[in-house]
Amino acid sequence: IVFAKTRYKYDSYTDFWTLVELSQFETIYVDEIDLAKPRVVICSPMNGELPPHMANQQGKPHNAHIIHWCLERPSGAGGVYNYGKSNRARIYDRTLDEVWVSDRAMASETMLKFVVCGSDYGLGEPSEKKLYDFCHMSYSTDRRKRVYNHFDPKVIGPNCWPWDTDPSRDHVLKHSRFALNIHQDQYPFQEPLRWALFAAYGLP
C-alpha cells in the first residue's frame, strides 16, 4: 500500500500526511503512479493531476488498484447528488477502482465505500491544565457564529490559522476542555480529519 501526494500542496491536508507518516506508509507523487505495477495506491485529495496522468498510461495493463480517499464535503449546486455521481463516474471510466468516504451517512447516500479515518497518539498530546472551555479549529462562518456568539469569546480557543500563530494550535488544543464541531453548511456529514485531530488531543 502506498499513498500518492499531489504536487500542489494543500495546507488543510497536513494532518492527513502526518498520519500517513506516523503509520509508516510509503508515499509517492501522483505523477509517479505506475498503472502496471500491482499495488494499492491511495490518493487524497483529488485534483486535476491524476486524470491526465492516467490517460498518458493508456495501453498499459491496469494492475494497480487506485483509490481516492475523499475527505471533502459536498458543496455547490447539486450537493450530495453530484458528489456521489462525479465520484462514481471516475470508477466507471476506470480512472479509479474505489472511492472511500469516512462518514457512514455519506457512504449510504452516495453508494461510496465507508472507511474509518483513525488517528494516532503522535498527532497530539493532551494536557491536564485547561485554559479554554472549548476550541473548534474551523473558519468562523455565519452559521458557526450563530453558536459562538452565545459564549464569552474568552472561553473559546482561537482557530490558530496559520498554525504558527500565538497562541499556537498545539497550545490551544492541549489546553481546551472539549472540541466543538459545527458544519459549515446544512449537510449532516462529519469532517473526519478534524475528528482525528481532536481524538489525538483527547478532546471530547
PDB file of C-alpha atoms in Angstrom:
ATOM      1  CA  ILE A   1       0.000   0.000   0.000  1.00  0.00           C
ATOM      2  CA  VAL A   2       1.331   3.433  -0.968  1.00  0.00           C
ATOM      3  CA  PHE A   3      -0.147   6.921  -0.608  1.00  0.00           C
ATOM      4  CA  ALA A   4       0.071   9.322  -3.544  1.00  0.00           C
ATOM      5  CA  LYS A   5       0.527  13.053  -2.925  1.00  0.00           C
ATOM      6  CA  THR A   6      -0.389  15.825  -5.292  1.00  0.00           C
ATOM      7  CA  ARG A   7       2.439  18.112  -6.341  1.00  0.00           C
ATOM      8  CA  TYR A   8       0.259  21.024  -5.281  1.00  0.00           C
ATOM      9  CA  LYS A   9       0.445  21.372  -1.520  1.00  0.00           C
ATOM     10  CA  TYR A  10      -2.827  21.660   0.411  1.00  0.00           C
ATOM     11  CA  ASP A  11      -2.249  23.023   3.928  1.00  0.00           C
ATOM     12  CA  SER A  12      -5.585  21.568   5.080  1.00  0.00           C
ATOM     13  CA  TYR A  13      -4.181  18.054   4.467  1.00  0.00           C
ATOM     14  CA  THR A  14      -1.112  18.499   6.690  1.00  0.00           C
ATOM     15  CA  ASP A  15      -2.672  16.344   9.432  1.00  0.00           C
ATOM     16  CA  PHE A  16      -3.578  13.657   6.885  1.00  0.00           C
ATOM     17  CA  TRP A  17       0.002  13.357   5.645  1.00  0.00           C
ATOM     18  CA  THR A  18       1.309  13.410   9.216  1.00  0.00           C
ATOM     19  CA  LEU A  19      -0.962  10.424   9.950  1.00  0.00           C
ATOM     20  CA  VAL A  20       0.362   8.624   6.849  1.00  0.00           C
ATOM     21  CA  GLU A  21       3.939   9.261   8.015  1.00  0.00           C
ATOM     22  CA  LEU A  22       3.185   8.145  11.588  1.00  0.00           C
ATOM     23  CA  SER A  23       1.656   4.944  10.168  1.00  0.00           C
ATOM     24  CA  GLN A  24       4.913   4.372   8.208  1.00  0.00           C
ATOM     25  CA  PHE A  25       3.334   4.021   4.779  1.00  0.00           C
ATOM     26  CA  GLU A  26       5.380   4.680   1.652  1.00  0.00           C
ATOM     27  CA  THR A  27       4.492   7.880  -0.238  1.00  0.00           C
ATOM     28  CA  ILE A  28       4.896   8.828  -3.882  1.00  0.00           C
ATOM     29  CA  TYR A  29       3.588  11.657  -6.055  1.00  0.00           C
ATOM     30  CA  VAL A  30       0.506  11.224  -8.221  1.00  0.00           C
ATOM     31  CA  ASP A  31       2.604  11.555 -11.385  1.00  0.00           C
ATOM     32  CA  GLU A  32       4.761   8.639 -10.173  1.00  0.00           C
ATOM     33  CA  ILE A  33       1.885   6.139 -10.166  1.00  0.00           C
ATOM     34  CA  ASP A  34       2.719   3.202 -12.420  1.00  0.00           C
ATOM     35  CA  LEU A  35      -0.565   1.673 -13.545  1.00  0.00           C
ATOM     36  CA  ALA A  36       1.141  -1.594 -14.481  1.00  0.00           C
ATOM     37  CA  LYS A  37       2.656  -2.126 -11.032  1.00  0.00           C
ATOM     38  CA  PRO A  38       0.444  -4.376  -8.852  1.00  0.00           C
ATOM     39  CA  ARG A  39      -0.082  -2.447  -5.634  1.00  0.00           C
ATOM     40  CA  VAL A  40      -2.751  -0.431  -3.839  1.00  0.00           C
ATOM     41  CA  VAL A  41      -2.390   3.337  -4.333  1.00  0.00           C
ATOM     42  CA  ILE A  42      -4.432   5.707  -2.152  1.00  0.00           C
ATOM     43  CA  CYS A  43      -4.806   9.303  -3.372  1.00  0.00           C
ATOM     44  CA  SER A  44      -6.056  12.240  -1.314  1.00  0.00           C
ATOM     45  CA  PRO A  45      -7.150  14.871  -2.139  1.00  0.00           C
ATOM     46  CA  MET A  46      -8.239  14.583  -5.772  1.00  0.00           C
ATOM     47  CA  ASN A  47      -7.355  17.464  -8.064  1.00  0.00           C
ATOM     48  CA  GLY A  48      -6.575  17.772 -11.772  1.00  0.00           C
ATOM     49  CA  GLU A  49      -3.281  15.880 -11.584  1.00  0.00           C
ATOM     50  CA  LEU A  50      -4.489  12.261 -11.672  1.00  0.00           C
ATOM     51  CA  PRO A  51      -6.779  12.029 -14.772  1.00  0.00           C
ATOM     52  CA  PRO A  52      -4.182  13.223 -17.341  1.00  0.00           C
ATOM     53  CA  HIS A  53      -1.517  11.011 -15.764  1.00  0.00           C
ATOM     54  CA  MET A  54      -3.851   8.015 -16.073  1.00  0.00           C
ATOM     55  CA  ALA A  55      -4.681   8.965 -19.673  1.00  0.00           C
ATOM     56  CA  ASN A  56      -0.974   9.045 -20.523  1.00  0.00           C
ATOM     57  CA  GLN A  57      -0.729   5.398 -19.452  1.00  0.00           C
ATOM     58  CA  GLN A  58      -3.398   4.118 -21.832  1.00  0.00           C
ATOM     59  CA  GLY A  59      -2.400   0.761 -23.248  1.00  0.00           C
ATOM     60  CA  LYS A  60      -0.650  -0.326 -20.055  1.00  0.00           C
ATOM     61  CA  PRO A  61      -2.193  -3.186 -18.079  1.00  0.00           C
ATOM     62  CA  HIS A  62      -4.317  -1.844 -15.198  1.00  0.00           C
ATOM     63  CA  ASN A  63      -2.661  -3.826 -12.380  1.00  0.00           C
ATOM     64  CA  ALA A  64      -2.561  -1.071  -9.755  1.00  0.00           C
ATOM     65  CA  HIS A  65      -5.636  -0.625  -7.534  1.00  0.00           C
ATOM     66  CA  ILE A  66      -6.274   3.126  -7.421  1.00  0.00           C
ATOM     67  CA  ILE A  67      -8.333   4.527  -4.532  1.00  0.00           C
ATOM     68  CA  HIS A  68      -9.447   8.086  -3.908  1.00  0.00           C
ATOM     69  CA  TRP A  69      -9.940   8.680  -0.178  1.00  0.00           C
ATOM     70  CA  CYS A  70     -12.431  11.532  -0.404  1.00  0.00           C
ATOM     71  CA  LEU A  71     -12.400  13.587   2.793  1.00  0.00           C
ATOM     72  CA  GLU A  72     -14.151  16.620   1.316  1.00  0.00           C
ATOM     73  CA  ARG A  73     -17.780  17.562   1.935  1.00  0.00           C
ATOM     74  CA  PRO A  74     -20.390  18.077  -0.809  1.00  0.00           C
ATOM     75  CA  SER A  75     -20.618  21.670  -1.993  1.00  0.00           C
ATOM     76  CA  GLY A  76     -22.158  23.817  -4.693  1.00  0.00           C
ATOM     77  CA  ALA A  77     -25.177  23.151  -6.893  1.00  0.00           C
ATOM     78  CA  GLY A  78     -26.342  19.570  -6.822  1.00  0.00           C
ATOM     79  CA  GLY A  79     -24.720  18.916  -3.459  1.00  0.00           C
ATOM     80  CA  VAL A  80     -24.799  15.291  -2.394  1.00  0.00           C
ATOM     81  CA  TYR A  81     -26.249  14.054  -5.693  1.00  0.00           C
ATOM     82  CA  ASN A  82     -23.430  15.469  -7.829  1.00  0.00           C
ATOM     83  CA  TYR A  83     -20.847  14.494  -5.195  1.00  0.00           C
ATOM     84  CA  GLY A  84     -21.827  10.826  -5.489  1.00  0.00           C
ATOM     85  CA  LYS A  85     -22.346  10.927  -9.259  1.00  0.00           C
ATOM     86  CA  SER A  86     -18.990  12.557 -10.078  1.00  0.00           C
ATOM     87  CA  ASN A  87     -17.063  10.189  -7.804  1.00  0.00           C
ATOM     88  CA  ARG A  88     -18.805   7.080  -9.185  1.00  0.00           C
ATOM     89  CA  ALA A  89     -18.117   8.319 -12.739  1.00  0.00           C
ATOM     90  CA  ARG A  90     -14.380   8.061 -12.056  1.00  0.00           C
ATOM     91  CA  ILE A  91     -14.882   4.392 -11.189  1.00  0.00           C
ATOM     92  CA  TYR A  92     -16.952   3.735 -14.324  1.00  0.00           C
ATOM     93  CA  ASP A  93     -14.281   5.287 -16.591  1.00  0.00           C
ATOM     94  CA  ARG A  94     -11.517   3.328 -14.773  1.00  0.00           C
ATOM     95  CA  THR A  95      -9.671   6.404 -13.548  1.00  0.00           C
ATOM     96  CA  LEU A  96     -10.295   4.919 -10.083  1.00  0.00           C
ATOM     97  CA  ASP A  97     -11.053   1.480  -8.730  1.00  0.00           C
ATOM     98  CA  GLU A  98     -12.664   2.677  -5.476  1.00  0.00           C
ATOM     99  CA  VAL A  99     -13.739   5.875  -3.732  1.00  0.00           C
ATOM    100  CA  TRP A 100     -13.685   5.941   0.065  1.00  0.00           C
ATOM    101  CA  VAL A 101     -15.540   8.316   2.359  1.00  0.00           C
ATOM    102  CA  SER A 102     -15.269   8.472   6.149  1.00  0.00           C
ATOM    103  CA  ASP A 103     -18.852   9.263   7.100  1.00  0.00           C
ATOM    104  CA  ARG A 104     -21.397   6.420   7.235  1.00  0.00           C
ATOM    105  CA  ALA A 105     -24.361   8.587   6.212  1.00  0.00           C
ATOM    106  CA  MET A 106     -22.466   9.942   3.216  1.00  0.00           C
ATOM    107  CA  ALA A 107     -21.465   6.423   2.170  1.00  0.00           C
ATOM    108  CA  SER A 108     -25.098   5.344   2.365  1.00  0.00           C
ATOM    109  CA  GLU A 109     -26.405   8.315   0.360  1.00  0.00           C
ATOM    110  CA  THR A 110     -23.698   8.238  -2.335  1.00  0.00           C
ATOM    111  CA  MET A 111     -23.098   4.459  -2.638  1.00  0.00           C
ATOM    112  CA  LEU A 112     -19.385   5.021  -1.982  1.00  0.00           C
ATOM    113  CA  LYS A 113     -17.319   2.867   0.376  1.00  0.00           C
ATOM    114  CA  PHE A 114     -17.163   3.759   4.081  1.00  0.00           C
ATOM    115  CA  VAL A 115     -13.679   3.553   5.642  1.00  0.00           C
ATOM    116  CA  VAL A 116     -12.810   4.759   9.147  1.00  0.00           C
ATOM    117  CA  CYS A 117     -10.373   7.663   9.338  1.00  0.00           C
ATOM    118  CA  GLY A 118      -8.431   6.890  12.502  1.00  0.00           C
ATOM    119  CA  SER A 119      -5.928   8.913  14.486  1.00  0.00           C
ATOM    120  CA  ASP A 120      -2.565   8.431  16.162  1.00  0.00           C
ATOM    121  CA  TYR A 121      -1.074   9.364  19.525  1.00  0.00           C
ATOM    122  CA  GLY A 122       1.758  11.083  17.666  1.00  0.00           C
ATOM    123  CA  LEU A 123      -0.581  13.697  16.182  1.00  0.00           C
ATOM    124  CA  GLY A 124      -1.106  15.467  19.510  1.00  0.00           C
ATOM    125  CA  GLU A 125      -0.681  15.275  23.265  1.00  0.00           C
ATOM    126  CA  PRO A 126      -3.282  16.243  25.904  1.00  0.00           C
ATOM    127  CA  SER A 127      -2.535  18.410  28.926  1.00  0.00           C
ATOM    128  CA  GLU A 128      -4.256  18.446  32.318  1.00  0.00           C
ATOM    129  CA  LYS A 129      -4.113  22.265  32.512  1.00  0.00           C
ATOM    130  CA  LYS A 130      -7.120  23.847  30.784  1.00  0.00           C
ATOM    131  CA  LEU A 131      -7.423  27.494  29.742  1.00  0.00           C
ATOM    132  CA  TYR A 132     -10.380  27.356  27.335  1.00  0.00           C
ATOM    133  CA  ASP A 133     -13.830  25.832  27.680  1.00  0.00           C
ATOM    134  CA  PHE A 134     -13.709  24.652  24.077  1.00  0.00           C
ATOM    135  CA  CYS A 135     -11.967  25.045  20.731  1.00  0.00           C
ATOM    136  CA  HIS A 136     -13.221  24.392  17.197  1.00  0.00           C
ATOM    137  CA  MET A 137     -10.323  24.800  14.720  1.00  0.00           C
ATOM    138  CA  SER A 138     -12.635  25.963  11.948  1.00  0.00           C
ATOM    139  CA  TYR A 139     -13.246  29.092   9.924  1.00  0.00           C
ATOM    140  CA  SER A 140     -15.932  31.252  11.585  1.00  0.00           C
ATOM    141  CA  THR A 141     -18.740  31.251   9.023  1.00  0.00           C
ATOM    142  CA  ASP A 142     -22.092  32.939   9.736  1.00  0.00           C
ATOM    143  CA  ARG A 143     -23.633  29.543  10.502  1.00  0.00           C
ATOM    144  CA  ARG A 144     -20.976  28.832  13.142  1.00  0.00           C
ATOM    145  CA  LYS A 145     -21.004  32.349  14.580  1.00  0.00           C
ATOM    146  CA  ARG A 146     -24.672  31.925  15.460  1.00  0.00           C
ATOM    147  CA  VAL A 147     -23.464  29.408  18.058  1.00  0.00           C
ATOM    148  CA  TYR A 148     -20.163  31.028  19.056  1.00  0.00           C
ATOM    149  CA  ASN A 149     -21.872  34.373  19.741  1.00  0.00           C
ATOM    150  CA  HIS A 150     -23.685  32.819  22.726  1.00  0.00           C
ATOM    151  CA  PHE A 151     -20.366  32.377  24.548  1.00  0.00           C
ATOM    152  CA  ASP A 152     -17.880  34.750  26.105  1.00  0.00           C
ATOM    153  CA  PRO A 153     -15.054  34.970  23.494  1.00  0.00           C
ATOM    154  CA  LYS A 154     -12.516  34.444  26.303  1.00  0.00           C
ATOM    155  CA  VAL A 155     -13.639  30.836  26.805  1.00  0.00           C
ATOM    156  CA  ILE A 156     -13.236  29.894  23.122  1.00  0.00           C
ATOM    157  CA  GLY A 157      -9.808  28.702  21.959  1.00  0.00           C
ATOM    158  CA  PRO A 158      -8.767  30.647  18.824  1.00  0.00           C
ATOM    159  CA  ASN A 159      -8.819  28.986  15.396  1.00  0.00           C
ATOM    160  CA  CYS A 160      -4.999  29.236  15.032  1.00  0.00           C
ATOM    161  CA  TRP A 161      -4.610  29.601  11.289  1.00  0.00           C
ATOM    162  CA  PRO A 162      -1.856  29.693  10.247  1.00  0.00           C
ATOM    163  CA  TRP A 163      -0.595  27.179  12.794  1.00  0.00           C
ATOM    164  CA  ASP A 164       2.426  29.181  13.937  1.00  0.00           C
ATOM    165  CA  THR A 165       0.237  31.945  15.390  1.00  0.00           C
ATOM    166  CA  ASP A 166       0.463  32.943  19.042  1.00  0.00           C
ATOM    167  CA  PRO A 167      -1.007  31.056  20.794  1.00  0.00           C
ATOM    168  CA  SER A 168      -0.131  28.054  18.640  1.00  0.00           C
ATOM    169  CA  ARG A 169      -2.637  25.430  17.513  1.00  0.00           C
ATOM    170  CA  ASP A 170      -0.892  22.832  19.664  1.00  0.00           C
ATOM    171  CA  HIS A 171      -1.192  25.106  22.730  1.00  0.00           C
ATOM    172  CA  VAL A 172      -4.927  25.720  22.203  1.00  0.00           C
ATOM    173  CA  LEU A 173      -5.748  22.045  21.593  1.00  0.00           C
ATOM    174  CA  LYS A 174      -3.794  20.957  24.672  1.00  0.00           C
ATOM    175  CA  HIS A 175      -5.470  23.500  26.910  1.00  0.00           C
ATOM    176  CA  SER A 176      -9.116  23.104  25.818  1.00  0.00           C
ATOM    177  CA  ARG A 177     -11.703  21.109  27.773  1.00  0.00           C
ATOM    178  CA  PHE A 178     -13.595  19.876  24.725  1.00  0.00           C
ATOM    179  CA  ALA A 179     -13.936  20.427  20.966  1.00  0.00           C
ATOM    180  CA  LEU A 180     -16.958  21.773  19.145  1.00  0.00           C
ATOM    181  CA  ASN A 181     -17.548  20.786  15.508  1.00  0.00           C
ATOM    182  CA  ILE A 182     -20.204  22.770  13.631  1.00  0.00           C
ATOM    183  CA  HIS A 183     -20.757  22.055   9.942  1.00  0.00           C
ATOM    184  CA  GLN A 184     -20.173  24.958   7.586  1.00  0.00           C
ATOM    185  CA  ASP A 185     -23.358  24.080   5.681  1.00  0.00           C
ATOM    186  CA  GLN A 186     -26.627  22.193   6.108  1.00  0.00           C
ATOM    187  CA  TYR A 187     -25.302  18.754   5.161  1.00  0.00           C
ATOM    188  CA  PRO A 188     -25.218  16.306   8.115  1.00  0.00           C
ATOM    189  CA  PHE A 189     -21.781  14.843   7.364  1.00  0.00           C
ATOM    190  CA  GLN A 190     -18.697  14.849   9.564  1.00  0.00           C
ATOM    191  CA  GLU A 191     -15.252  16.367   8.986  1.00  0.00           C
ATOM    192  CA  PRO A 192     -13.059  13.282   9.596  1.00  0.00           C
ATOM    193  CA  LEU A 193      -9.658  14.986   9.750  1.00  0.00           C
ATOM    194  CA  ARG A 194     -10.892  17.412  12.403  1.00  0.00           C
ATOM    195  CA  TRP A 195     -12.201  14.457  14.424  1.00  0.00           C
ATOM    196  CA  ALA A 196      -8.843  12.670  14.081  1.00  0.00           C
ATOM    197  CA  LEU A 197      -7.091  15.797  15.372  1.00  0.00           C
ATOM    198  CA  PHE A 198      -9.444  16.182  18.354  1.00  0.00           C
ATOM    199  CA  ALA A 199      -9.092  12.483  19.198  1.00  0.00           C
ATOM    200  CA  ALA A 200      -5.296  12.733  19.306  1.00  0.00           C
ATOM    201  CA  TYR A 201      -5.566  15.506  21.909  1.00  0.00           C
ATOM    202  CA  GLY A 202      -8.103  13.536  23.949  1.00  0.00           C
ATOM    203  CA  LEU A 203     -10.837  16.138  23.405  1.00  0.00           C
ATOM    204  CA  PRO A 204     -14.458  15.010  23.895  1.00  0.00           C
TER     205      PRO A 204
END
